[in-house]
Amino acid sequence: MALPLRSSRIVQSAARSMRTPWSASRALHGQPDELYSYTSGRWLWDEEQHLLARQRWFDIKALAAVAIDVKQASRCLSITKVADGEHSRVLRLIMDNRQSVVVRIPYLSQQDAASSISSEAAIMTFVADALKLPVPRPLLCEPSADNPVGCEYLMMEEASGTPLHDVWHLKNIIDRAAIAESLIEIQANLISTAFDSHGSLYVSSNDTHGTAPSPSPPEERSKDGYHVGPLADLDGFQAWTPERGPGPSAKDWLQAIAQNHINHLESTLLNRRALLKSTTSIENRIELYQKVFCVVQAITSSAEGDVSMIPRLWHSDKFDAKNIFVTGNKVTGVTGWRGSSVAPLPFLARQPDWIRYQGPYIYKLPPEFEAMTDREERDWWGYTVGCTLMRMRYKDDVESRCKILDRILHSPMSPLLGQLADLAIQNYGDTMGLRETIIQVTR
């Protein structure tokens, strides 16, 4: 598939990713430093280190100029920060022609920003064009900081609709059921495409600098123009390691994740030994990740030939309510595709948190409900019956529309496999959760 290059080099002056606060903040309309800094939380320990890791200076005038060019506007009216994420910052730019764009800028602490940006752009384009799903279209992909803006970034259309987490509690049971049904259609469509290897999705192009993948013809429903490549978004590793896939089996996928942890820990181990510091905790963590190899080998051997283990693309944030946008009772946008993998569904698929309900299960209101005067009692009955009916409706719709997903959601092993994958990917100091999950899986 041919990719039309669209250069973002419309500003002649070069910019660097690290700029002084007084020069960077004297940008468009006197924007404050909060556009470049993390302002969404605090830390009890090492706060300065955490804040520096999430700081990213860039040329905001150059970014505005790119957005103006992309949207064919005359000027940019405003630039606001939408969110400070764990790995990147999201900005919203509004033009004078009433159009807007959203820009994701990774922090300097994200070691693999280039692959992260490239993969996210490819995934969103594939899902929008090949699968015809409601996903904001990427407009410009800059996987290198060597551009006038001075940082890697992904510019995309703004999602259509209202975030579900803002309105879900206001919806009646009929609208909730319709929204869930709309989501199931999206999930079934996503699952309908299988791949031949495990990893992250990329556009089949040698150079995605300053480009957005071109749309496929309406009649074309294929993976042409895309390929599965090395895993992106294995965050927090100080040294880039080659063991990121792609791999032909589920074992290769999860072992690549564990091996990256081991390589990173071994590098840390050498540094601590050079400084004559204790290495016991790091050695214990390496031993724990080596146990993941044994667990994965046993799981994949027993599941050989299982159709649900065929690699498929899934949403990285499990279709969280903050990433789903609705108009009325229909899903009109899904965001948050960063870090999405092509991997076995039992390790990825979950029932969305906003639908999950643990009980008690009560299917109808009591006869005396209308006469109840206690507000808390009425609310409890309404909430409980509503959640019960919502769970039942979602279960029935999944069963009738997507047999593979239904099988996975009803498997007692799927929650453990998902937990194993999530904890193996994380790079946090506490490994107790991973240790307990390995024990449960082996039982």
Short mmCIF file of C-alpha atoms in Angstrom, two decimals:
data_model
loop_
_atom_site.label_atom_id
_atom_site.label_comp_id
_atom_site.label_asym_id
_atom_site.label_seq_id
_atom_site.Cartn_x
_atom_site.Cartn_y
_atom_site.Cartn_z
CA MET A 1 0.00 0.00 0.00
CA ALA A 2 1.50 3.34 -1.04
CA LEU A 3 1.93 5.90 1.70
CA PRO A 4 1.73 9.56 0.66
CA LEU A 5 4.36 11.53 2.55
CA ARG A 6 3.12 14.64 4.22
CA SER A 7 5.95 16.71 5.60
CA SER A 8 5.50 18.57 8.83
CA ARG A 9 8.60 20.64 8.21
CA ILE A 10 6.65 23.82 7.61
CA VAL A 11 8.64 25.75 10.17
CA GLN A 12 12.23 26.44 9.20
CA SER A 13 13.78 26.87 12.61
CA ALA A 14 14.89 23.67 14.29
CA ALA A 15 13.74 22.96 17.82
CA ARG A 16 15.18 20.75 20.47
CA SER A 17 13.29 18.52 22.87
CA MET A 18 15.03 19.97 25.93
CA ARG A 19 14.50 23.74 26.18
CA THR A 20 14.88 26.21 28.98
CA PRO A 21 11.63 27.03 30.82
CA TRP A 22 11.85 30.76 30.14
CA SER A 23 12.23 30.29 26.38
CA ALA A 24 9.75 27.43 25.99
CA SER A 25 6.97 28.95 28.02
CA ARG A 26 7.08 32.22 26.09
CA ALA A 27 5.14 30.47 23.38
CA LEU A 28 1.78 30.86 21.72
CA HIS A 29 -0.53 33.20 23.68
CA GLY A 30 1.83 33.11 26.67
CA GLN A 31 1.03 29.50 27.50
CA PRO A 32 2.14 28.50 31.02
CA ASP A 33 4.69 25.85 31.86
CA GLU A 34 1.91 23.35 32.68
CA LEU A 35 1.78 22.40 29.00
CA TYR A 36 5.30 21.02 29.35
CA SER A 37 5.16 19.72 32.93
CA TYR A 38 3.26 17.12 34.94
CA THR A 39 0.55 18.74 37.09
CA SER A 40 -1.85 15.85 37.74
CA GLY A 41 -0.36 14.30 40.88
CA ARG A 42 2.27 14.32 43.60
CA TRP A 43 4.80 11.81 44.97
CA LEU A 44 5.83 11.19 48.55
CA TRP A 45 9.30 10.03 47.51
CA ASP A 46 11.67 11.26 44.79
CA GLU A 47 9.09 13.75 43.52
CA GLU A 48 11.62 15.88 41.66
CA GLN A 49 12.89 12.82 39.79
CA HIS A 50 9.35 11.77 38.83
CA LEU A 51 8.45 15.27 37.65
CA LEU A 52 11.62 15.61 35.57
CA ALA A 53 10.92 12.25 33.92
CA ARG A 54 7.49 13.55 32.84
CA GLN A 55 8.65 16.97 31.66
CA ARG A 56 8.90 17.58 27.93
CA TRP A 57 9.86 20.86 26.34
CA PHE A 58 8.94 21.49 22.71
CA ASP A 59 8.33 24.36 20.32
CA ILE A 60 4.68 25.12 20.83
CA LYS A 61 4.59 27.65 17.98
CA ALA A 62 5.88 24.99 15.60
CA LEU A 63 3.22 22.55 16.86
CA ALA A 64 0.51 25.15 16.29
CA ALA A 65 1.86 25.80 12.79
CA VAL A 66 1.67 22.09 11.97
CA ALA A 67 -1.94 21.92 13.20
CA ILE A 68 -2.84 25.02 11.18
CA ASP A 69 -1.37 23.43 8.05
CA VAL A 70 -3.06 20.07 8.62
CA LYS A 71 -6.47 21.65 9.24
CA GLN A 72 -6.03 24.33 6.57
CA ALA A 73 -6.78 27.06 9.09
CA SER A 74 -5.47 30.61 9.43
CA ARG A 75 -4.46 30.50 13.06
CA CYS A 76 -4.61 28.44 16.24
CA LEU A 77 -6.95 29.94 18.85
CA SER A 78 -6.04 27.86 21.88
CA ILE A 79 -3.88 25.05 23.17
CA THR A 80 -4.95 23.23 26.33
CA LYS A 81 -3.76 20.16 28.16
CA VAL A 82 -6.30 17.34 28.16
CA ALA A 83 -4.41 14.85 30.31
CA ASP A 84 -1.12 13.93 31.94
CA GLY A 85 -0.87 10.20 31.36
CA GLU A 86 1.56 7.71 32.81
CA HIS A 87 3.68 7.77 29.65
CA SER A 88 2.62 10.81 27.64
CA ARG A 89 0.87 14.18 27.61
CA VAL A 90 -2.25 14.90 25.55
CA LEU A 91 -2.97 18.39 24.17
CA ARG A 92 -5.97 19.84 22.33
CA LEU A 93 -5.54 22.54 19.70
CA ILE A 94 -8.52 24.54 18.40
CA MET A 95 -8.31 26.36 15.06
CA ASP A 96 -10.11 29.48 13.83
CA ASN A 97 -12.17 27.38 11.38
CA ARG A 98 -13.84 25.52 14.29
CA GLN A 99 -11.76 22.42 13.75
CA SER A 100 -9.56 20.81 16.39
CA VAL A 101 -6.84 18.21 16.76
CA VAL A 102 -5.51 16.12 19.63
CA VAL A 103 -1.77 15.58 20.03
CA ARG A 104 -0.04 12.92 22.12
CA ILE A 105 3.53 13.76 23.19
CA PRO A 106 5.52 11.01 24.96
CA TYR A 107 7.65 11.86 27.98
CA LEU A 108 11.42 11.68 27.75
CA SER A 109 11.24 8.72 30.15
CA GLN A 110 9.56 6.60 27.47
CA GLN A 111 12.52 4.78 25.99
CA ASP A 112 10.73 3.45 22.90
CA ALA A 113 8.74 6.54 21.91
CA ALA A 114 9.43 6.00 18.20
CA SER A 115 7.94 2.50 18.07
CA SER A 116 5.10 3.55 20.38
CA ILE A 117 4.06 6.45 18.15
CA SER A 118 4.46 4.43 14.93
CA SER A 119 2.48 1.46 16.24
CA GLU A 120 -0.35 3.55 17.66
CA ALA A 121 -0.76 5.40 14.35
CA ALA A 122 -0.80 2.10 12.43
CA ILE A 123 -3.34 0.51 14.79
CA MET A 124 -5.75 3.45 14.65
CA THR A 125 -5.51 3.65 10.86
CA PHE A 126 -6.04 -0.11 10.46
CA VAL A 127 -9.01 -0.17 12.83
CA ALA A 128 -10.61 2.86 11.17
CA ASP A 129 -9.96 1.95 7.53
CA ALA A 130 -9.86 -1.84 7.32
CA LEU A 131 -12.40 -2.60 10.06
CA LYS A 132 -14.53 0.55 9.67
CA LEU A 133 -14.70 1.12 13.42
CA PRO A 134 -15.27 4.52 15.08
CA VAL A 135 -11.69 5.52 15.86
CA PRO A 136 -10.18 9.03 15.54
CA ARG A 137 -8.06 9.16 12.39
CA PRO A 138 -4.32 9.84 12.78
CA LEU A 139 -3.35 12.96 10.86
CA LEU A 140 0.39 13.12 11.36
CA CYS A 141 2.92 10.69 12.81
CA GLU A 142 6.33 11.98 13.92
CA PRO A 143 8.25 9.06 15.49
CA SER A 144 11.47 11.09 15.69
CA ALA A 145 12.26 14.22 17.71
CA ASP A 146 14.24 15.50 14.70
CA ASN A 147 11.53 17.87 13.50
CA PRO A 148 10.64 21.56 14.03
CA VAL A 149 8.44 20.77 17.04
CA GLY A 150 11.41 19.13 18.74
CA CYS A 151 9.72 15.99 20.04
CA GLU A 152 7.99 12.83 18.89
CA TYR A 153 4.24 13.25 18.58
CA LEU A 154 1.07 11.81 17.11
CA MET A 155 -1.56 14.25 15.84
CA MET A 156 -5.07 12.88 15.39
CA GLU A 157 -8.69 13.86 14.95
CA GLU A 158 -10.66 14.54 18.09
CA ALA A 159 -13.02 11.75 19.13
CA SER A 160 -16.69 12.31 18.39
CA GLY A 161 -19.09 12.29 21.33
CA THR A 162 -18.92 12.52 25.12
CA PRO A 163 -16.66 10.37 27.34
CA LEU A 164 -18.70 7.45 28.67
CA HIS A 165 -17.38 7.84 32.21
CA ASP A 166 -19.02 11.30 32.33
CA VAL A 167 -22.51 10.12 31.37
CA TRP A 168 -22.82 6.39 32.16
CA HIS A 169 -24.39 7.06 35.57
CA LEU A 170 -26.99 9.28 33.89
CA LYS A 171 -28.14 6.67 31.36
CA ASN A 172 -31.25 4.55 31.86
CA ILE A 173 -31.16 0.78 31.46
CA ILE A 174 -32.35 0.92 27.83
CA ASP A 175 -29.60 3.33 26.78
CA ARG A 176 -27.00 1.36 28.74
CA ALA A 177 -28.00 -1.84 26.96
CA ALA A 178 -27.77 -0.09 23.58
CA ILE A 179 -24.29 1.27 24.39
CA ALA A 180 -23.13 -2.19 25.47
CA GLU A 181 -24.55 -3.70 22.28
CA SER A 182 -22.72 -1.06 20.24
CA LEU A 183 -19.46 -1.94 22.00
CA ILE A 184 -19.96 -5.67 21.41
CA GLU A 185 -20.28 -5.00 17.67
CA ILE A 186 -16.92 -3.22 17.80
CA GLN A 187 -15.32 -6.04 19.79
CA ALA A 188 -16.69 -8.73 17.46
CA ASN A 189 -15.38 -6.81 14.44
CA LEU A 190 -11.97 -6.46 16.05
CA ILE A 191 -11.79 -10.18 16.84
CA SER A 192 -12.80 -11.11 13.29
CA THR A 193 -9.28 -10.38 12.01
CA ALA A 194 -6.59 -12.91 12.94
CA PHE A 195 -2.84 -12.44 12.45
CA ASP A 196 -0.01 -14.91 11.93
CA SER A 197 2.41 -13.64 14.59
CA HIS A 198 2.51 -11.90 17.97
CA GLY A 199 3.80 -8.38 18.57
CA SER A 200 2.78 -4.81 17.72
CA LEU A 201 1.16 -3.59 14.50
CA TYR A 202 3.03 -1.24 12.15
CA VAL A 203 2.55 0.25 8.70
CA SER A 204 4.59 -1.63 6.09
CA SER A 205 6.81 1.30 5.20
CA ASN A 206 10.48 1.98 5.68
CA ASP A 207 9.84 5.60 6.67
CA THR A 208 6.78 6.86 8.53
CA HIS A 209 8.40 10.20 9.40
CA GLY A 210 5.89 12.97 8.95
CA THR A 211 3.26 10.70 7.44
CA ALA A 212 -0.19 9.38 8.06
CA PRO A 213 -1.11 6.01 6.51
CA SER A 214 -3.40 6.33 3.52
CA PRO A 215 -6.91 4.84 3.79
CA SER A 216 -7.72 1.51 2.20
CA PRO A 217 -10.43 1.27 -0.48
CA PRO A 218 -13.92 0.70 1.01
CA GLU A 219 -14.15 -2.80 -0.44
CA GLU A 220 -10.76 -3.83 0.91
CA ARG A 221 -10.94 -5.60 4.26
CA SER A 222 -7.47 -6.98 4.73
CA LYS A 223 -4.16 -6.57 6.52
CA ASP A 224 -2.39 -5.43 3.35
CA GLY A 225 -0.07 -2.53 4.08
CA TYR A 226 0.49 -3.56 7.70
CA HIS A 227 2.76 -6.01 9.46
CA VAL A 228 3.31 -7.33 12.98
CA GLY A 229 6.67 -6.18 14.31
CA PRO A 230 8.55 -5.86 17.63
CA LEU A 231 6.58 -5.17 20.79
CA ALA A 232 6.22 -1.47 21.51
CA ASP A 233 5.57 0.24 24.85
CA LEU A 234 7.63 -2.02 27.09
CA ASP A 235 8.20 1.01 29.28
CA GLY A 236 10.79 1.82 31.88
CA PHE A 237 13.71 -0.13 30.46
CA GLN A 238 16.94 1.85 30.56
CA ALA A 239 18.60 -0.16 27.81
CA TRP A 240 16.92 -1.14 24.55
CA THR A 241 16.92 -4.89 24.10
CA PRO A 242 16.36 -6.82 20.87
CA GLU A 243 14.14 -9.60 22.28
CA ARG A 244 10.85 -7.94 21.42
CA GLY A 245 9.54 -10.22 18.71
CA PRO A 246 7.57 -10.62 16.65
CA GLY A 247 7.05 -14.26 17.52
CA PRO A 248 4.97 -17.05 15.97
CA SER A 249 3.50 -18.31 19.26
CA ALA A 250 1.96 -17.07 22.49
CA LYS A 251 5.00 -18.44 24.28
CA ASP A 252 7.28 -16.18 22.23
CA TRP A 253 5.13 -13.14 22.99
CA LEU A 254 5.10 -13.49 26.78
CA GLN A 255 8.68 -14.71 26.95
CA ALA A 256 9.79 -11.60 25.03
CA ILE A 257 8.15 -9.47 27.73
CA ALA A 258 9.81 -11.42 30.55
CA GLN A 259 13.20 -11.45 28.79
CA ASN A 260 13.18 -7.67 28.51
CA HIS A 261 12.68 -7.44 32.26
CA ILE A 262 15.55 -9.85 32.82
CA ASN A 263 17.89 -7.94 30.49
CA HIS A 264 17.02 -4.68 32.22
CA LEU A 265 17.51 -6.18 35.68
CA GLU A 266 20.84 -7.74 34.71
CA SER A 267 22.04 -4.34 33.54
CA THR A 268 20.94 -2.84 36.87
CA LEU A 269 22.64 -5.71 38.67
CA LEU A 270 26.01 -4.90 37.09
CA ASN A 271 25.69 -1.25 38.08
CA ARG A 272 24.88 -2.09 41.69
CA ARG A 273 27.77 -4.53 41.92
CA ALA A 274 30.11 -1.84 40.59
CA LEU A 275 28.89 0.45 43.38
CA LEU A 276 29.25 -2.36 45.96
CA LYS A 277 25.52 -2.23 46.78
CA SER A 278 23.22 -5.09 47.77
CA THR A 279 21.90 -7.07 44.79
CA THR A 280 19.67 -9.61 46.58
CA SER A 281 16.32 -8.05 45.63
CA ILE A 282 17.32 -7.75 41.96
CA GLU A 283 18.53 -11.35 41.84
CA ASN A 284 15.20 -12.47 43.33
CA ARG A 285 13.30 -10.55 40.66
CA ILE A 286 15.38 -12.11 37.88
CA GLU A 287 14.62 -15.55 39.30
CA LEU A 288 10.91 -14.69 39.38
CA TYR A 289 10.82 -13.63 35.71
CA GLN A 290 12.68 -16.81 34.77
CA LYS A 291 9.79 -18.73 36.33
CA VAL A 292 7.46 -16.98 33.90
CA PHE A 293 9.20 -18.95 31.12
CA CYS A 294 8.20 -22.26 32.72
CA VAL A 295 4.62 -21.15 33.33
CA VAL A 296 4.20 -19.90 29.76
CA GLN A 297 5.61 -23.13 28.35
CA ALA A 298 3.06 -25.18 30.30
CA ILE A 299 0.13 -22.93 29.37
CA THR A 300 0.86 -22.77 25.65
CA SER A 301 1.55 -26.50 25.39
CA SER A 302 -1.82 -27.38 26.92
CA ALA A 303 -3.63 -24.83 24.71
CA GLU A 304 -2.05 -25.90 21.43
CA GLY A 305 -4.64 -25.86 18.65
CA ASP A 306 -7.06 -23.68 20.63
CA VAL A 307 -8.61 -21.15 18.22
CA SER A 308 -8.79 -18.53 20.98
CA MET A 309 -4.97 -18.52 21.18
CA ILE A 310 -4.63 -17.25 17.60
CA PRO A 311 -3.10 -13.75 17.75
CA ARG A 312 -5.63 -10.93 17.43
CA LEU A 313 -5.61 -7.20 18.04
CA TRP A 314 -7.24 -5.96 21.25
CA HIS A 315 -7.64 -2.62 23.03
CA SER A 316 -4.79 -2.02 25.48
CA ASP A 317 -6.96 -0.36 28.14
CA LYS A 318 -9.68 -3.04 28.05
CA PHE A 319 -12.24 -0.56 26.64
CA ASP A 320 -12.17 1.58 29.77
CA ALA A 321 -15.00 4.12 30.07
CA LYS A 322 -12.61 7.06 29.80
CA ASN A 323 -11.58 5.88 26.32
CA ILE A 324 -15.11 5.32 24.98
CA PHE A 325 -17.11 8.22 23.54
CA VAL A 326 -20.86 8.06 23.02
CA THR A 327 -23.49 10.10 21.23
CA GLY A 328 -26.91 9.28 22.62
CA ASN A 329 -26.89 5.51 23.09
CA LYS A 330 -24.27 4.62 20.48
CA VAL A 331 -20.48 4.36 20.72
CA THR A 332 -19.05 6.96 18.33
CA GLY A 333 -15.38 6.88 19.28
CA VAL A 334 -12.76 4.66 20.91
CA THR A 335 -9.41 6.14 21.96
CA GLY A 336 -6.50 4.87 24.07
CA TRP A 337 -4.91 2.46 21.55
CA ARG A 338 -1.37 3.12 22.73
CA GLY A 339 0.29 -0.15 23.75
CA SER A 340 -2.30 -2.38 22.07
CA SER A 341 -0.81 -5.74 21.08
CA VAL A 342 -1.49 -8.52 18.62
CA ALA A 343 -1.57 -11.46 21.02
CA PRO A 344 -3.76 -14.34 22.28
CA LEU A 345 -7.13 -13.07 23.51
CA PRO A 346 -7.14 -15.09 26.77
CA PHE A 347 -4.26 -12.85 27.90
CA LEU A 348 -5.99 -9.64 26.77
CA ALA A 349 -9.79 -9.76 26.76
CA ARG A 350 -11.81 -8.71 29.81
CA GLN A 351 -15.31 -7.63 30.56
CA PRO A 352 -15.19 -3.80 30.75
CA ASP A 353 -15.10 -2.43 34.30
CA TRP A 354 -18.20 -0.32 33.68
CA ILE A 355 -20.20 -3.49 32.95
CA ARG A 356 -18.61 -5.86 35.45
CA TYR A 357 -20.81 -6.59 38.48
CA GLN A 358 -20.14 -9.04 41.31
CA GLY A 359 -23.63 -9.28 42.76
CA PRO A 360 -26.01 -9.77 44.43
CA TYR A 361 -28.09 -10.68 41.37
CA ILE A 362 -31.70 -9.50 41.60
CA TYR A 363 -33.71 -9.53 38.39
CA LYS A 364 -36.78 -7.49 39.29
CA LEU A 365 -37.91 -4.80 41.69
CA PRO A 366 -40.03 -5.79 44.71
CA PRO A 367 -43.81 -5.11 44.58
CA GLU A 368 -43.48 -2.44 47.27
CA PHE A 369 -40.78 -0.49 45.39
CA GLU A 370 -43.09 2.36 44.31
CA ALA A 371 -44.24 2.87 47.89
CA MET A 372 -40.69 3.05 49.32
CA THR A 373 -39.92 6.40 50.95
CA ASP A 374 -36.33 5.72 51.97
CA ARG A 375 -34.15 7.26 49.22
CA GLU A 376 -31.13 5.06 49.97
CA GLU A 377 -33.25 1.90 49.84
CA ARG A 378 -34.80 2.90 46.52
CA ASP A 379 -31.36 3.71 45.09
CA TRP A 380 -29.98 0.35 46.25
CA TRP A 381 -32.79 -1.60 44.61
CA GLY A 382 -32.56 0.42 41.41
CA TYR A 383 -28.78 0.05 41.21
CA THR A 384 -28.77 -3.67 42.00
CA VAL A 385 -31.52 -4.62 39.54
CA GLY A 386 -30.05 -2.34 36.87
CA CYS A 387 -26.57 -3.88 37.19
CA THR A 388 -28.01 -7.40 37.18
CA LEU A 389 -30.02 -6.82 34.01
CA MET A 390 -27.07 -5.03 32.37
CA ARG A 391 -24.74 -7.94 33.10
CA MET A 392 -27.31 -10.46 31.81
CA ARG A 393 -27.87 -8.44 28.61
CA TYR A 394 -24.13 -8.10 27.95
CA LYS A 395 -23.62 -11.83 28.56
CA ASP A 396 -26.45 -12.78 26.17
CA ASP A 397 -25.26 -10.39 23.45
CA VAL A 398 -21.66 -11.61 23.64
CA GLU A 399 -22.85 -15.22 23.49
CA SER A 400 -24.94 -14.60 20.37
CA ARG A 401 -22.53 -12.28 18.52
CA CYS A 402 -19.01 -13.38 19.45
CA LYS A 403 -18.52 -17.02 20.43
CA ILE A 404 -14.75 -16.72 20.92
CA LEU A 405 -15.07 -13.80 23.33
CA ASP A 406 -17.90 -15.57 25.17
CA ARG A 407 -15.69 -18.62 25.67
CA ILE A 408 -12.83 -16.52 27.00
CA LEU A 409 -14.97 -14.49 29.40
CA HIS A 410 -16.41 -17.69 30.88
CA SER A 411 -13.08 -19.48 31.23
CA PRO A 412 -11.85 -19.66 34.86
CA MET A 413 -8.26 -19.39 33.58
CA SER A 414 -8.68 -16.16 31.59
CA PRO A 415 -8.59 -13.75 34.56
CA LEU A 416 -5.38 -15.39 35.79
CA LEU A 417 -3.78 -15.31 32.34
CA GLY A 418 -4.69 -11.66 31.95
CA GLN A 419 -3.29 -10.86 35.37
CA LEU A 420 -0.10 -12.75 34.53
CA ALA A 421 0.38 -10.73 31.34
CA ASP A 422 -0.44 -7.38 32.99
CA LEU A 423 1.93 -7.95 35.91
CA ALA A 424 4.70 -9.29 33.66
CA ILE A 425 4.53 -6.17 31.49
CA GLN A 426 4.70 -3.78 34.45
CA ASN A 427 8.10 -2.61 35.59
CA TYR A 428 7.32 -1.81 39.22
CA GLY A 429 9.41 -2.70 42.22
CA ASP A 430 6.75 -4.81 43.97
CA THR A 431 6.65 -8.33 42.54
CA MET A 432 4.34 -9.88 45.14
CA GLY A 433 1.35 -9.82 42.78
CA LEU A 434 3.28 -11.55 39.99
CA ARG A 435 4.57 -14.20 42.40
CA GLU A 436 1.07 -14.96 43.71
CA THR A 437 -0.33 -15.13 40.16
CA ILE A 438 2.36 -17.60 39.07
CA ILE A 439 1.46 -19.80 42.05
CA GLN A 440 -2.27 -19.69 41.20
CA VAL A 441 -1.66 -20.47 37.52
CA THR A 442 0.57 -23.45 38.31
CA ARG A 443 -2.11 -24.89 40.59
#
